[in-house]
mmCIF file with all atom_site columns, C-alpha atoms in Angstrom:
data_model
loop_
_atom_site.group_PDB
_atom_site.id
_atom_site.type_symbol
_atom_site.label_atom_id
_atom_site.label_alt_id
_atom_site.label_comp_id
_atom_site.label_asym_id
_atom_site.label_entity_id
_atom_site.label_seq_id
_atom_site.pdbx_PDB_ins_code
_atom_site.Cartn_x
_atom_site.Cartn_y
_atom_site.Cartn_z
_atom_site.occupancy
_atom_site.B_iso_or_equiv
_atom_site.pdbx_formal_charge
_atom_site.auth_seq_id
_atom_site.auth_comp_id
_atom_site.auth_asym_id
_atom_site.auth_atom_id
_atom_site.pdbx_PDB_model_num
ATOM 1  C CA . MET A 1 1  ? 3.525   42.959 64.523 1.00 56.00 ? 1  MET A CA 1
ATOM 2  C CA . ARG A 1 2  ? 3.904   39.654 66.635 1.00 61.00 ? 2  ARG A CA 1
ATOM 3  C CA . SER A 1 3  ? 7.121   39.550 68.082 1.00 60.00 ? 3  SER A CA 1
ATOM 4  C CA . THR A 1 4  ? 8.483   36.814 66.152 1.00 59.00 ? 4  THR A CA 1
ATOM 5  C CA . ASP A 1 5  ? 8.346   40.122 62.624 1.00 61.00 ? 5  ASP A CA 1
ATOM 6  C CA . LEU A 1 6  ? 11.167  40.333 61.679 1.00 57.00 ? 6  LEU A CA 1
ATOM 7  C CA . GLU A 1 7  ? 11.430  44.657 62.062 1.00 63.00 ? 7  GLU A CA 1
ATOM 8  C CA . ASN A 1 8  ? 13.542  44.884 57.872 1.00 62.00 ? 8  ASN A CA 1
ATOM 9  C CA . LYS A 1 9  ? 10.401  43.296 55.687 1.00 61.00 ? 9  LYS A CA 1
ATOM 10 C CA . LYS A 1 10 ? 10.398  45.547 52.542 1.00 58.00 ? 10 LYS A CA 1
ATOM 11 C CA . TYR A 1 11 ? 7.145   45.591 50.513 1.00 52.00 ? 11 TYR A CA 1
ATOM 12 C CA . ILE A 1 12 ? 7.655   46.324 46.389 1.00 52.00 ? 12 ILE A CA 1
ATOM 13 C CA . ARG A 1 13 ? 4.521   45.672 43.992 1.00 52.00 ? 13 ARG A CA 1
ATOM 14 C CA . SER A 1 14 ? 1.869   45.037 46.169 1.00 61.00 ? 14 SER A CA 1
ATOM 15 C CA . SER A 1 15 ? 2.179   43.277 49.644 1.00 74.00 ? 15 SER A CA 1
ATOM 16 C CA . ARG A 1 16 ? 2.464   40.375 47.758 1.00 88.00 ? 16 ARG A CA 1
ATOM 17 C CA . TYR A 1 17 ? 6.531   40.692 47.501 1.00 89.00 ? 17 TYR A CA 1
ATOM 18 C CA . VAL A 1 18 ? 8.765   40.832 50.727 1.00 90.00 ? 18 VAL A CA 1
ATOM 19 C CA . MET A 1 19 ? 11.742  40.731 51.935 1.00 91.00 ? 19 MET A CA 1
ATOM 20 C CA . GLU A 1 20 ? 12.435  39.572 54.974 1.00 92.00 ? 20 GLU A CA 1
ATOM 21 C CA . GLY A 1 21 ? 16.592  39.654 56.539 1.00 92.00 ? 21 GLY A CA 1
ATOM 22 C CA . SER A 1 22 ? 17.954  39.491 52.523 1.00 93.00 ? 22 SER A CA 1
ATOM 23 C CA . PHE A 1 23 ? 15.808  37.036 51.672 1.00 95.00 ? 23 PHE A CA 1
ATOM 24 C CA . TRP A 1 24 ? 12.572  37.271 49.971 1.00 95.00 ? 24 TRP A CA 1
ATOM 25 C CA . TYR A 1 25 ? 9.239   35.624 49.180 1.00 95.00 ? 25 TYR A CA 1
ATOM 26 C CA . PHE A 1 26 ? 6.274   35.676 47.682 1.00 94.00 ? 26 PHE A CA 1
ATOM 27 C CA . LYS A 1 27 ? 2.368   35.481 49.048 1.00 93.00 ? 27 LYS A CA 1
ATOM 28 C CA . THR A 1 28 ? 0.382   33.339 47.458 1.00 92.00 ? 28 THR A CA 1
ATOM 29 C CA . ARG A 1 29 ? -3.199  33.912 46.837 1.00 88.00 ? 29 ARG A CA 1
ATOM 30 C CA . GLU A 1 30 ? -4.523  31.105 49.855 1.00 87.00 ? 30 GLU A CA 1
ATOM 31 C CA . GLY A 1 31 ? -1.824  33.683 51.818 1.00 87.00 ? 31 GLY A CA 1
ATOM 32 C CA . ASP A 1 32 ? 1.338   31.196 52.193 1.00 92.00 ? 32 ASP A CA 1
ATOM 33 C CA . TYR A 1 33 ? 4.952   32.847 51.752 1.00 93.00 ? 33 TYR A CA 1
ATOM 34 C CA . LEU A 1 34 ? 7.002   30.458 49.282 1.00 96.00 ? 34 LEU A CA 1
ATOM 35 C CA . GLY A 1 35 ? 11.037  30.910 49.400 1.00 96.00 ? 35 GLY A CA 1
ATOM 36 C CA . PRO A 1 36 ? 13.266  31.543 50.154 1.00 97.00 ? 36 PRO A CA 1
ATOM 37 C CA . TYR A 1 37 ? 15.213  33.310 47.011 1.00 97.00 ? 37 TYR A CA 1
ATOM 38 C CA . PRO A 1 38 ? 18.072  35.255 47.359 1.00 97.00 ? 38 PRO A CA 1
ATOM 39 C CA . SER A 1 39 ? 16.866  38.084 45.016 1.00 96.00 ? 39 SER A CA 1
ATOM 40 C CA . VAL A 1 40 ? 14.031  39.771 43.589 1.00 92.00 ? 40 VAL A CA 1
ATOM 41 C CA . ARG A 1 41 ? 14.983  38.476 39.858 1.00 95.00 ? 41 ARG A CA 1
ATOM 42 C CA . GLU A 1 42 ? 14.940  35.006 41.804 1.00 97.00 ? 42 GLU A CA 1
ATOM 43 C CA . VAL A 1 43 ? 11.369  35.557 43.214 1.00 96.00 ? 43 VAL A CA 1
ATOM 44 C CA . PHE A 1 44 ? 9.733   36.989 40.497 1.00 94.00 ? 44 PHE A CA 1
ATOM 45 C CA . GLU A 1 45 ? 11.050  33.915 38.139 1.00 96.00 ? 45 GLU A CA 1
ATOM 46 C CA . ALA A 1 46 ? 9.780   31.674 40.871 1.00 97.00 ? 46 ALA A CA 1
ATOM 47 C CA . GLU A 1 47 ? 6.439   33.439 41.038 1.00 95.00 ? 47 GLU A CA 1
ATOM 48 C CA . ARG A 1 48 ? 6.068   33.381 37.296 1.00 94.00 ? 48 ARG A CA 1
ATOM 49 C CA . LYS A 1 49 ? 6.729   29.186 36.913 1.00 95.00 ? 49 LYS A CA 1
ATOM 50 C CA . TYR A 1 50 ? 4.197   28.791 40.681 1.00 94.00 ? 50 TYR A CA 1
ATOM 51 C CA . ILE A 1 51 ? 1.609   30.171 38.399 1.00 92.00 ? 51 ILE A CA 1
ATOM 52 C CA . GLU A 1 52 ? 2.734   28.140 35.863 1.00 93.00 ? 52 GLU A CA 1
ATOM 53 C CA . LEU A 1 53 ? 2.826   25.112 37.747 1.00 93.00 ? 53 LEU A CA 1
ATOM 54 C CA . VAL A 1 54 ? -1.029  26.222 39.689 1.00 91.00 ? 54 VAL A CA 1
ATOM 55 C CA . THR A 1 55 ? -2.604  27.026 35.978 1.00 89.00 ? 55 THR A CA 1
ATOM 56 C CA . HIS A 1 56 ? -1.935  23.924 34.388 1.00 88.00 ? 56 HIS A CA 1
ATOM 57 C CA . SER A 1 57 ? -2.766  21.587 37.218 1.00 83.00 ? 57 SER A CA 1
ATOM 58 C CA . LEU A 1 58 ? -6.278  23.127 36.961 1.00 76.00 ? 58 LEU A CA 1
ATOM 59 C CA . ARG A 1 59 ? -6.902  23.143 33.746 1.00 77.00 ? 59 ARG A CA 1
ATOM 60 C CA . SER A 1 60 ? -5.649  19.356 33.284 1.00 77.00 ? 60 SER A CA 1
ATOM 61 C CA . SER A 1 61 ? -8.141  18.668 36.006 1.00 73.00 ? 61 SER A CA 1
ATOM 62 C CA . PHE A 1 62 ? -10.947 20.640 34.199 1.00 68.00 ? 62 PHE A CA 1
ATOM 63 C CA . ALA A 1 63 ? -10.224 18.780 31.414 1.00 72.00 ? 63 ALA A CA 1
ATOM 64 C CA . LYS A 1 64 ? -10.066 15.164 33.240 1.00 71.00 ? 64 LYS A CA 1
ATOM 65 C CA . SER A 1 65 ? -13.696 16.434 34.829 1.00 70.00 ? 65 SER A CA 1
ATOM 66 C CA . GLN A 1 66 ? -15.167 16.936 31.177 1.00 66.00 ? 66 GLN A CA 1
#
């Protein structure tokens, strides 16, 4: 634990979701935490949108390279 870490973290469905204080964050494959989101529902929705955006970007990049 680092001196800057908060002690009251909550993890759900693996370590991908983290609650610090009263806000939620989700972890990307690259290791970044995105947030804050005020509720679990909102962090799940933000993650879904993030995956959709990344997937679309990858498909577009692949199509351009063909």
